[in-house]
Amino acid sequence: MKTNDIMARLRAKYPGENEYLQAVQEVLESVEEVYNQHPEFEKAKIVERMVEPDRIFTFRVTWVDDRGEVQTNTGYRVQFNSAIGPYKGGLRFHRAVTPSMLKFLGFEQTFKNALTTLPMGGAKGGSDFDPVGKSNDEIMRFCQAFMLELWQCIGPDQDIPAGDVGVGGREIGYLYGMYKKLAREYNTGVLTGKGSTWGGSILRPEATGFGALYFTQNLLHKAGKDIKGCRVAVSGFGNVAWGACIKATELGAKVVAISGPDGVCEIPDGITKEMIDYMLIMRASNRNRVEDMADKFPGACKFTAGKKAWSVKCDVALPCAFQNELSEDDAKELKANGCWCCCEVSNMGCQPGAIHYFQHNGVLFAPGKAVNAGGVATSGLEMTQNASHISWSGAEVDAKLHFIMDSIHEQCVKYGTQPDGSIDYVKGANIAGFMKVATAMLEQGTV
Ligand code: GLU
């Protein structure tokens, strides 16, 4: 296989699907050498099959807003790959959602889920519905209308959605309520991220952020360092950033920045428990403004409009918001300000130029599909609990999550160690995930 040839074909076939093309290119570049050592992959056209989603559902979602006006959005579910398990992946509600965005996310999810060691295929879904400024009732009505279509495509052994940007515990509750009414069955395992009293994993809300810090700690230990005492810059203030702030603080780091689409909040003395709790209120308000934090804690937080978290001096950068949120210029600014490690927590949070810059300028870097896999891994644990009608304690889930993150780190080291002894975590994660999915596809024949 030649990455350039495949990319040229995909660019011609899917012009303008930039996020999808970017995600595919990164994986193919990483695996090309290993792939070409396996003529059986080439013969079965594994790559050509793997870059195409199995199927995409597109549907109209019509709902009524608080003024009584009829609104129409588009809903999607991209079932990308089911080689190693049922389709699994989150739902994103964001005004910028397009098929390209969901294809990139579903593609990434396939490899990420393979890394978790659990049997889950890859999927993603969502809508161009914009939760910003919506009331709680509007969110509920939208979720119900969305599920009216989605429920036909999903099932506990078929496809299991969860949260992503714009979809958290509240939305999963509304989605599940409508699913249950339509299906007339209490299929708890059809969605993950549920409330802890009705089948949800006790640690699912924290899991992505906690897992990211367990991975980061492993990476730092491997490099002879520790997160303790580090200044950490976090982007975003949603669920993932929240979990990352809790665990980073618990491990003795100082979170000196969080950010939003409106700007950055600098917190020189480190984020406090009160501030971390307030992040949840900010998320539930649907205002999408980080300035609210500075308004609430005026002495301790300094808000600067239009700036990113990457403008704040730090040792470790944790992008926790959105794809392509960290550019090559941001990477240079981080490095100039003393940053020496970036663990990508958001999906494809760093632009290719930023990754290249980090890797060639002595900044430790690990990609989202390894770092953030603790979220979906804990979803997998939630599915296990649901299938066996049991409930684990928070401590049990945390121990399993920790073990999974250790194993993901080991896989990255196994496949990413370079002849000079350095570790290319991008290669490591991509090759480890790819080999597992490719082998399963091969064993299941030409389907
Ligand atoms: N949206 C999350 C991710 O990007 C979680 C998906 C899930 O729990 O299924 O991995």
Short mmCIF file of C-alpha atoms and ligand atoms in Angstrom, two decimals:
data_model
loop_
_atom_site.label_atom_id
_atom_site.label_comp_id
_atom_site.label_asym_id
_atom_site.label_seq_id
_atom_site.Cartn_x
_atom_site.Cartn_y
_atom_site.Cartn_z
CA MET A 1 0.00 0.00 0.00
CA LYS A 2 1.11 3.50 -0.76
CA THR A 3 -0.35 6.16 1.52
CA ASN A 4 -0.07 8.84 -1.15
CA ASP A 5 -2.06 6.83 -3.71
CA ILE A 6 -4.82 5.97 -1.25
CA MET A 7 -5.02 9.56 -0.04
CA ALA A 8 -5.23 10.87 -3.60
CA ARG A 9 -8.17 8.54 -4.27
CA LEU A 10 -9.93 9.52 -1.05
CA ARG A 11 -9.38 13.25 -1.67
CA ALA A 12 -10.97 12.91 -5.10
CA LYS A 13 -13.84 10.88 -3.76
CA TYR A 14 -14.54 12.96 -0.62
CA PRO A 15 -13.47 16.52 -1.49
CA GLY A 16 -13.71 18.92 1.44
CA GLU A 17 -13.97 16.19 4.10
CA ASN A 18 -10.87 17.64 5.70
CA GLU A 19 -11.09 16.21 9.22
CA TYR A 20 -11.75 12.71 7.86
CA LEU A 21 -8.87 12.95 5.37
CA GLN A 22 -6.53 14.27 8.09
CA ALA A 23 -7.36 11.40 10.45
CA VAL A 24 -6.92 8.74 7.75
CA GLN A 25 -3.62 10.23 6.56
CA GLU A 26 -2.15 10.19 10.07
CA VAL A 27 -2.99 6.52 10.58
CA LEU A 28 -1.87 5.36 7.13
CA GLU A 29 1.47 7.17 7.40
CA SER A 30 2.09 5.46 10.73
CA VAL A 31 1.19 1.93 9.63
CA GLU A 32 2.47 1.88 6.03
CA GLU A 33 5.79 0.21 6.84
CA VAL A 34 4.30 -2.51 9.05
CA TYR A 35 1.41 -3.07 6.65
CA ASN A 36 3.75 -3.68 3.76
CA GLN A 37 5.42 -6.47 5.71
CA HIS A 38 2.08 -8.34 5.58
CA PRO A 39 1.20 -9.33 2.00
CA GLU A 40 -1.94 -11.06 3.32
CA PHE A 41 -3.30 -7.61 4.36
CA GLU A 42 -2.61 -6.22 0.89
CA LYS A 43 -4.27 -9.21 -0.79
CA ALA A 44 -7.42 -8.79 1.31
CA LYS A 45 -7.42 -5.01 0.64
CA ILE A 46 -7.63 -4.38 4.38
CA VAL A 47 -6.74 -0.69 4.20
CA GLU A 48 -9.18 0.08 1.39
CA ARG A 49 -11.95 -1.53 3.44
CA MET A 50 -10.90 -0.04 6.75
CA VAL A 51 -11.02 3.60 5.66
CA GLU A 52 -14.69 3.35 4.60
CA PRO A 53 -17.44 3.32 7.23
CA ASP A 54 -19.62 0.20 7.18
CA ARG A 55 -22.70 2.45 6.91
CA ILE A 56 -23.94 5.94 7.71
CA PHE A 57 -27.48 6.76 8.82
CA THR A 58 -28.67 10.32 8.19
CA PHE A 59 -32.01 11.55 9.49
CA ARG A 60 -34.08 14.70 10.00
CA VAL A 61 -34.72 15.77 13.60
CA THR A 62 -37.63 18.15 14.07
CA TRP A 63 -38.48 19.65 17.45
CA VAL A 64 -40.26 22.68 18.94
CA ASP A 65 -38.32 25.40 20.81
CA ASP A 66 -39.50 27.36 23.88
CA ARG A 67 -41.11 30.04 21.71
CA GLY A 68 -43.23 27.41 20.00
CA GLU A 69 -41.21 27.60 16.78
CA VAL A 70 -40.49 24.47 14.79
CA GLN A 71 -36.76 23.70 14.41
CA THR A 72 -35.11 21.17 12.12
CA ASN A 73 -31.64 19.67 12.50
CA THR A 74 -29.81 16.74 10.92
CA GLY A 75 -28.89 13.63 12.89
CA TYR A 76 -26.26 11.03 11.99
CA ARG A 77 -24.88 7.69 13.10
CA VAL A 78 -21.68 6.50 11.46
CA GLN A 79 -21.14 2.77 12.07
CA PHE A 80 -17.51 2.56 11.11
CA ASN A 81 -16.09 -0.85 11.88
CA SER A 82 -17.35 -3.92 13.74
CA ALA A 83 -14.36 -6.26 13.35
CA ILE A 84 -13.66 -6.63 17.05
CA GLY A 85 -17.07 -5.96 18.61
CA PRO A 86 -20.39 -4.13 18.31
CA TYR A 87 -20.26 -0.52 17.13
CA LYS A 88 -19.34 1.77 20.02
CA GLY A 89 -18.75 5.50 20.28
CA GLY A 90 -20.23 8.77 21.42
CA LEU A 91 -22.75 11.30 20.14
CA ARG A 92 -21.66 14.88 19.50
CA PHE A 93 -24.13 17.78 19.55
CA HIS A 94 -22.39 20.83 18.11
CA ARG A 95 -23.31 23.37 15.45
CA ALA A 96 -20.27 22.40 13.34
CA VAL A 97 -21.11 18.68 13.11
CA THR A 98 -20.83 17.33 9.54
CA PRO A 99 -20.45 13.84 8.06
CA SER A 100 -16.71 14.55 7.72
CA MET A 101 -16.36 15.28 11.43
CA LEU A 102 -18.25 12.15 12.41
CA LYS A 103 -16.33 10.00 9.93
CA PHE A 104 -13.02 11.19 11.39
CA LEU A 105 -14.30 10.51 14.90
CA GLY A 106 -15.66 7.07 13.98
CA PHE A 107 -12.39 6.15 12.27
CA GLU A 108 -10.35 7.23 15.31
CA GLN A 109 -12.77 5.43 17.59
CA THR A 110 -12.13 2.14 15.81
CA PHE A 111 -8.43 2.17 16.73
CA LYS A 112 -8.94 3.70 20.15
CA ASN A 113 -11.45 1.03 21.09
CA ALA A 114 -9.03 -1.64 19.88
CA LEU A 115 -6.39 -0.21 22.23
CA THR A 116 -8.66 -0.53 25.27
CA THR A 117 -8.24 -4.34 25.16
CA LEU A 118 -12.07 -4.63 25.24
CA PRO A 119 -14.17 -6.07 22.37
CA MET A 120 -15.71 -2.91 20.89
CA GLY A 121 -15.99 -1.77 17.27
CA GLY A 122 -15.97 1.90 16.25
CA ALA A 123 -18.83 4.36 15.66
CA LYS A 124 -19.79 7.98 16.15
CA GLY A 125 -22.94 10.02 15.77
CA GLY A 126 -24.52 13.30 16.58
CA SER A 127 -26.21 16.35 15.19
CA ASP A 128 -25.63 19.94 14.12
CA PHE A 129 -27.96 20.93 16.99
CA ASP A 130 -26.27 23.74 18.96
CA PRO A 131 -26.82 23.36 22.73
CA VAL A 132 -25.44 26.88 23.41
CA GLY A 133 -28.17 29.08 24.86
CA LYS A 134 -30.77 26.28 24.91
CA SER A 135 -33.00 25.70 27.93
CA ASN A 136 -33.15 22.39 29.73
CA ASP A 137 -36.60 21.73 28.21
CA GLU A 138 -35.27 22.39 24.72
CA ILE A 139 -32.40 19.98 25.30
CA MET A 140 -34.89 17.35 26.43
CA ARG A 141 -37.20 17.84 23.46
CA PHE A 142 -34.28 17.68 21.05
CA CYS A 143 -32.93 14.47 22.63
CA GLN A 144 -36.37 12.86 22.42
CA ALA A 145 -36.79 13.84 18.77
CA PHE A 146 -33.26 12.59 17.97
CA MET A 147 -33.95 9.22 19.59
CA LEU A 148 -37.21 8.82 17.63
CA GLU A 149 -34.98 8.09 14.64
CA LEU A 150 -31.80 6.75 16.24
CA TRP A 151 -33.43 3.92 18.18
CA GLN A 152 -33.90 1.81 15.05
CA CYS A 153 -30.13 1.81 14.41
CA ILE A 154 -28.86 0.84 17.88
CA GLY A 155 -29.02 -2.05 20.35
CA PRO A 156 -26.92 -3.47 23.21
CA ASP A 157 -25.29 -6.05 20.90
CA GLN A 158 -25.42 -3.89 17.81
CA ASP A 159 -24.40 -0.28 18.43
CA ILE A 160 -23.97 1.46 21.79
CA PRO A 161 -23.79 5.27 21.76
CA ALA A 162 -22.52 7.43 24.63
CA GLY A 163 -21.60 11.06 25.22
CA ASP A 164 -19.13 13.36 23.50
CA VAL A 165 -18.97 17.15 23.10
CA GLY A 166 -22.42 18.55 23.99
CA VAL A 167 -23.72 15.21 25.28
CA GLY A 168 -23.27 14.36 28.98
CA GLY A 169 -25.22 12.61 31.70
CA ARG A 170 -28.28 14.84 31.33
CA GLU A 171 -28.59 14.18 27.58
CA ILE A 172 -27.98 10.43 27.99
CA GLY A 173 -30.84 10.39 30.53
CA TYR A 174 -33.28 12.05 28.11
CA LEU A 175 -32.10 9.85 25.23
CA TYR A 176 -32.53 6.69 27.29
CA GLY A 177 -35.99 7.70 28.54
CA MET A 178 -37.22 7.95 24.95
CA TYR A 179 -35.40 4.78 23.85
CA LYS A 180 -37.06 2.77 26.61
CA LYS A 181 -40.51 4.04 25.61
CA LEU A 182 -39.97 3.14 21.96
CA ALA A 183 -38.27 -0.23 22.45
CA ARG A 184 -40.53 -1.28 25.36
CA GLU A 185 -37.57 -3.05 26.92
CA TYR A 186 -35.20 -2.07 29.71
CA ASN A 187 -32.10 -2.58 27.59
CA THR A 188 -29.72 -0.79 29.96
CA GLY A 189 -26.72 -1.67 27.85
CA VAL A 190 -27.90 0.26 24.79
CA LEU A 191 -26.28 3.52 25.94
CA THR A 192 -23.35 4.22 28.27
CA GLY A 193 -22.76 7.21 30.49
CA LYS A 194 -26.05 6.56 32.26
CA GLY A 195 -26.89 7.80 35.76
CA SER A 196 -25.33 5.71 38.53
CA THR A 197 -28.74 4.71 39.96
CA TRP A 198 -29.92 3.14 36.68
CA GLY A 199 -27.04 1.16 35.30
CA GLY A 200 -24.35 3.78 34.83
CA SER A 201 -20.75 3.17 35.83
CA ILE A 202 -19.96 5.12 38.98
CA LEU A 203 -16.76 6.51 37.49
CA ARG A 204 -17.83 7.15 33.87
CA PRO A 205 -18.06 10.97 34.20
CA GLU A 206 -14.50 11.17 35.56
CA ALA A 207 -13.08 8.35 33.43
CA THR A 208 -11.74 10.22 30.38
CA GLY A 209 -9.89 12.78 32.49
CA PHE A 210 -8.68 10.25 35.06
CA GLY A 211 -7.50 7.86 32.36
CA ALA A 212 -5.68 10.70 30.59
CA LEU A 213 -3.74 11.50 33.74
CA TYR A 214 -2.91 7.82 34.38
CA PHE A 215 -1.54 7.66 30.84
CA THR A 216 0.35 10.94 31.24
CA GLN A 217 1.87 9.73 34.50
CA ASN A 218 3.03 6.51 32.77
CA LEU A 219 4.59 8.51 29.95
CA LEU A 220 6.34 10.85 32.38
CA HIS A 221 7.64 7.97 34.50
CA LYS A 222 9.03 6.32 31.38
CA ALA A 223 10.88 9.60 30.70
CA GLY A 224 12.13 9.74 34.31
CA LYS A 225 9.75 12.51 35.34
CA ASP A 226 6.58 12.94 37.42
CA ILE A 227 3.42 15.03 37.17
CA LYS A 228 3.84 16.11 40.80
CA GLY A 229 4.76 19.78 41.00
CA CYS A 230 4.14 20.40 37.27
CA ARG A 231 2.17 23.40 36.01
CA VAL A 232 -0.56 22.08 33.74
CA ALA A 233 -2.51 24.07 31.13
CA VAL A 234 -5.89 22.57 30.26
CA SER A 235 -8.11 23.70 27.40
CA GLY A 236 -11.89 23.58 27.68
CA PHE A 237 -14.02 23.35 30.80
CA GLY A 238 -16.39 20.48 29.93
CA ASN A 239 -16.57 16.94 31.23
CA VAL A 240 -13.13 15.86 30.02
CA ALA A 241 -11.34 18.98 31.31
CA TRP A 242 -13.18 18.60 34.62
CA GLY A 243 -11.95 15.02 35.17
CA ALA A 244 -8.42 15.98 34.11
CA CYS A 245 -8.37 18.90 36.58
CA ILE A 246 -9.51 16.66 39.46
CA LYS A 247 -6.88 13.97 38.84
CA ALA A 248 -4.02 16.34 37.98
CA THR A 249 -4.62 18.22 41.23
CA GLU A 250 -4.92 14.97 43.18
CA LEU A 251 -1.55 13.84 41.79
CA GLY A 252 0.10 17.03 43.01
CA ALA A 253 0.15 19.10 39.82
CA LYS A 254 -1.05 22.69 39.59
CA VAL A 255 -3.67 23.42 36.92
CA VAL A 256 -2.83 27.01 35.94
CA ALA A 257 -5.25 27.50 33.02
CA ILE A 258 -8.61 26.45 31.67
CA SER A 259 -10.19 27.94 28.57
CA GLY A 260 -13.33 28.32 26.48
CA PRO A 261 -14.34 29.67 23.08
CA ASP A 262 -14.34 33.17 24.61
CA GLY A 263 -10.77 33.11 26.02
CA VAL A 264 -8.57 31.77 28.80
CA CYS A 265 -8.73 31.85 32.60
CA GLU A 266 -5.31 31.98 34.16
CA ILE A 267 -5.14 30.57 37.70
CA PRO A 268 -1.59 31.24 38.99
CA ASP A 269 -2.07 29.46 42.34
CA GLY A 270 -3.69 26.41 40.75
CA ILE A 271 -7.31 25.39 40.38
CA THR A 272 -9.23 24.71 43.63
CA LYS A 273 -11.96 22.21 44.45
CA GLU A 274 -14.56 25.01 44.44
CA MET A 275 -13.49 26.01 40.94
CA ILE A 276 -13.57 22.42 39.72
CA ASP A 277 -17.11 22.04 41.09
CA TYR A 278 -18.08 25.29 39.40
CA MET A 279 -17.03 23.85 36.02
CA LEU A 280 -20.04 21.53 36.26
CA ILE A 281 -22.38 24.48 36.80
CA MET A 282 -20.81 26.31 33.85
CA ARG A 283 -21.33 23.26 31.62
CA ALA A 284 -24.97 22.81 32.71
CA SER A 285 -25.72 26.51 32.05
CA ASN A 286 -25.16 26.03 28.26
CA ARG A 287 -23.57 29.49 28.16
CA ASN A 288 -20.25 28.15 26.84
CA ARG A 289 -18.28 30.96 28.53
CA VAL A 290 -15.16 30.43 30.64
CA GLU A 291 -15.26 34.07 31.74
CA ASP A 292 -17.97 32.99 34.18
CA MET A 293 -15.19 31.34 36.23
CA ALA A 294 -13.31 34.65 36.57
CA ASP A 295 -16.57 36.41 37.49
CA LYS A 296 -17.16 33.86 40.24
CA PHE A 297 -13.54 33.81 41.53
CA PRO A 298 -12.26 37.31 40.68
CA GLY A 299 -9.12 37.31 42.85
CA ALA A 300 -7.80 33.91 41.85
CA CYS A 301 -8.67 33.80 38.12
CA LYS A 302 -7.65 36.25 35.46
CA PHE A 303 -9.66 36.13 32.23
CA THR A 304 -8.16 37.22 28.90
CA ALA A 305 -10.53 37.38 25.94
CA GLY A 306 -9.51 35.76 22.66
CA LYS A 307 -6.47 33.92 24.08
CA LYS A 308 -5.95 30.16 24.25
CA ALA A 309 -4.72 28.06 27.18
CA TRP A 310 -1.47 27.68 25.22
CA SER A 311 -0.50 31.28 25.95
CA VAL A 312 -0.07 30.45 29.67
CA LYS A 313 3.37 29.27 30.94
CA CYS A 314 3.22 25.57 31.79
CA ASP A 315 5.20 22.33 31.89
CA VAL A 316 2.45 20.06 30.56
CA ALA A 317 -0.26 20.95 28.05
CA LEU A 318 -3.51 18.96 28.02
CA PRO A 319 -5.80 19.83 25.09
CA CYS A 320 -9.25 18.74 26.32
CA ALA A 321 -11.65 20.59 24.01
CA PHE A 322 -11.95 20.06 20.24
CA GLN A 323 -10.16 18.79 17.17
CA ASN A 324 -7.36 20.93 15.74
CA GLU A 325 -7.45 23.24 18.76
CA LEU A 326 -3.64 23.40 19.00
CA SER A 327 -1.81 24.78 15.94
CA GLU A 328 1.89 24.76 15.04
CA ASP A 329 2.15 28.38 16.25
CA ASP A 330 0.59 27.35 19.56
CA ALA A 331 3.12 24.52 19.82
CA LYS A 332 5.96 27.00 19.27
CA GLU A 333 4.53 29.36 21.89
CA LEU A 334 4.21 26.52 24.38
CA LYS A 335 7.80 25.42 23.81
CA ALA A 336 9.09 29.00 24.04
CA ASN A 337 7.30 29.30 27.40
CA GLY A 338 8.98 26.17 28.77
CA CYS A 339 6.40 23.45 28.04
CA TRP A 340 8.03 20.02 27.60
CA CYS A 341 5.07 17.63 27.35
CA CYS A 342 1.75 17.61 25.53
CA CYS A 343 -0.74 14.79 26.02
CA GLU A 344 -3.64 15.18 23.62
CA VAL A 345 -6.87 14.43 25.46
CA SER A 346 -9.32 15.76 22.86
CA ASN A 347 -9.79 13.69 19.69
CA MET A 348 -7.21 14.92 17.14
CA GLY A 349 -6.72 18.05 19.26
CA CYS A 350 -3.36 18.92 17.68
CA GLN A 351 -2.89 19.94 14.08
CA PRO A 352 -0.34 17.85 12.11
CA GLY A 353 2.15 20.77 12.14
CA ALA A 354 1.94 20.97 15.93
CA ILE A 355 2.61 17.23 16.34
CA HIS A 356 5.54 17.44 13.94
CA TYR A 357 6.93 20.42 15.84
CA PHE A 358 6.61 18.71 19.23
CA GLN A 359 8.21 15.51 17.97
CA HIS A 360 11.18 17.33 16.44
CA ASN A 361 11.77 19.79 19.26
CA GLY A 362 12.07 17.59 22.30
CA VAL A 363 8.48 17.94 23.55
CA LEU A 364 7.02 14.61 24.72
CA PHE A 365 3.80 13.97 22.81
CA ALA A 366 1.05 11.33 22.93
CA PRO A 367 -2.07 11.20 20.73
CA GLY A 368 -5.71 11.36 21.79
CA LYS A 369 -6.63 7.86 20.74
CA ALA A 370 -4.30 6.51 23.44
CA VAL A 371 -4.57 9.28 26.04
CA ASN A 372 -8.36 9.63 26.07
CA ALA A 373 -9.27 5.95 25.68
CA GLY A 374 -10.16 5.69 29.38
CA GLY A 375 -13.57 7.19 28.63
CA VAL A 376 -14.69 4.55 26.18
CA ALA A 377 -12.88 1.85 28.18
CA THR A 378 -15.06 2.70 31.17
CA SER A 379 -18.06 2.61 28.84
CA GLY A 380 -16.95 -0.94 28.01
CA LEU A 381 -16.86 -1.71 31.74
CA GLU A 382 -20.35 -0.24 32.04
CA MET A 383 -21.53 -2.60 29.27
CA THR A 384 -20.02 -5.54 31.15
CA GLN A 385 -21.84 -4.54 34.33
CA ASN A 386 -25.11 -4.13 32.44
CA ALA A 387 -24.81 -7.48 30.65
CA SER A 388 -24.21 -9.29 33.93
CA HIS A 389 -26.69 -7.17 35.95
CA ILE A 390 -24.12 -6.15 38.54
CA SER A 391 -22.63 -2.92 39.84
CA TRP A 392 -19.00 -2.32 40.75
CA SER A 393 -17.82 0.23 43.29
CA GLY A 394 -15.97 3.35 42.20
CA ALA A 395 -12.74 1.85 43.55
CA GLU A 396 -13.18 -1.32 41.49
CA VAL A 397 -13.84 0.64 38.29
CA ASP A 398 -10.89 2.93 39.00
CA ALA A 399 -8.56 -0.06 39.45
CA LYS A 400 -9.73 -1.58 36.15
CA LEU A 401 -9.38 1.78 34.39
CA HIS A 402 -5.87 2.20 35.75
CA PHE A 403 -4.93 -1.28 34.57
CA ILE A 404 -6.32 -0.57 31.07
CA MET A 405 -4.42 2.72 30.78
CA ASP A 406 -1.21 0.95 31.84
CA SER A 407 -1.81 -1.64 29.15
CA ILE A 408 -2.47 1.02 26.48
CA HIS A 409 0.79 2.68 27.44
CA GLU A 410 2.60 -0.65 27.18
CA GLN A 411 1.16 -1.25 23.69
CA CYS A 412 2.39 2.21 22.61
CA VAL A 413 5.85 1.44 23.93
CA LYS A 414 5.87 -2.00 22.26
CA TYR A 415 4.97 -0.69 18.80
CA GLY A 416 6.40 2.83 19.08
CA THR A 417 9.95 2.31 20.35
CA GLN A 418 12.38 3.65 17.73
CA PRO A 419 15.88 2.38 16.93
CA ASP A 420 17.38 5.25 18.99
CA GLY A 421 15.33 4.19 22.03
CA SER A 422 12.88 7.10 21.89
CA ILE A 423 9.15 6.36 21.81
CA ASP A 424 6.93 7.57 19.01
CA TYR A 425 3.55 7.39 20.73
CA VAL A 426 1.68 8.32 17.53
CA LYS A 427 3.15 5.37 15.67
CA GLY A 428 2.82 3.11 18.68
CA ALA A 429 -0.89 3.81 19.19
CA ASN A 430 -1.74 3.63 15.50
CA ILE A 431 0.15 0.40 14.80
CA ALA A 432 -1.15 -1.35 17.94
CA GLY A 433 -4.79 -0.45 17.16
CA PHE A 434 -4.40 -1.16 13.46
CA MET A 435 -2.86 -4.62 13.89
CA LYS A 436 -5.71 -5.76 16.10
CA VAL A 437 -8.46 -4.54 13.76
CA ALA A 438 -6.66 -5.71 10.60
CA THR A 439 -6.07 -9.20 11.99
CA ALA A 440 -9.73 -9.53 13.00
CA MET A 441 -10.89 -8.37 9.56
CA LEU A 442 -8.61 -10.86 7.87
CA GLU A 443 -9.83 -13.73 10.03
CA GLN A 444 -13.48 -12.87 9.30
CA GLY A 445 -13.07 -13.05 5.52
CA THR A 446 -14.13 -10.70 2.76
CA VAL A 447 -17.27 -9.07 4.10
N1 GLU B 1 -16.86 10.18 23.10
C1 GLU B 1 -15.91 9.44 23.83
C2 GLU B 1 -14.72 9.14 22.96
O1 GLU B 1 -14.39 9.94 22.11
C3 GLU B 1 -16.50 8.22 24.55
C4 GLU B 1 -17.21 7.24 23.70
C5 GLU B 1 -17.93 6.13 24.48
O2 GLU B 1 -17.88 6.12 25.71
O3 GLU B 1 -18.53 5.30 23.81
O4 GLU B 1 -14.05 8.15 23.09
#
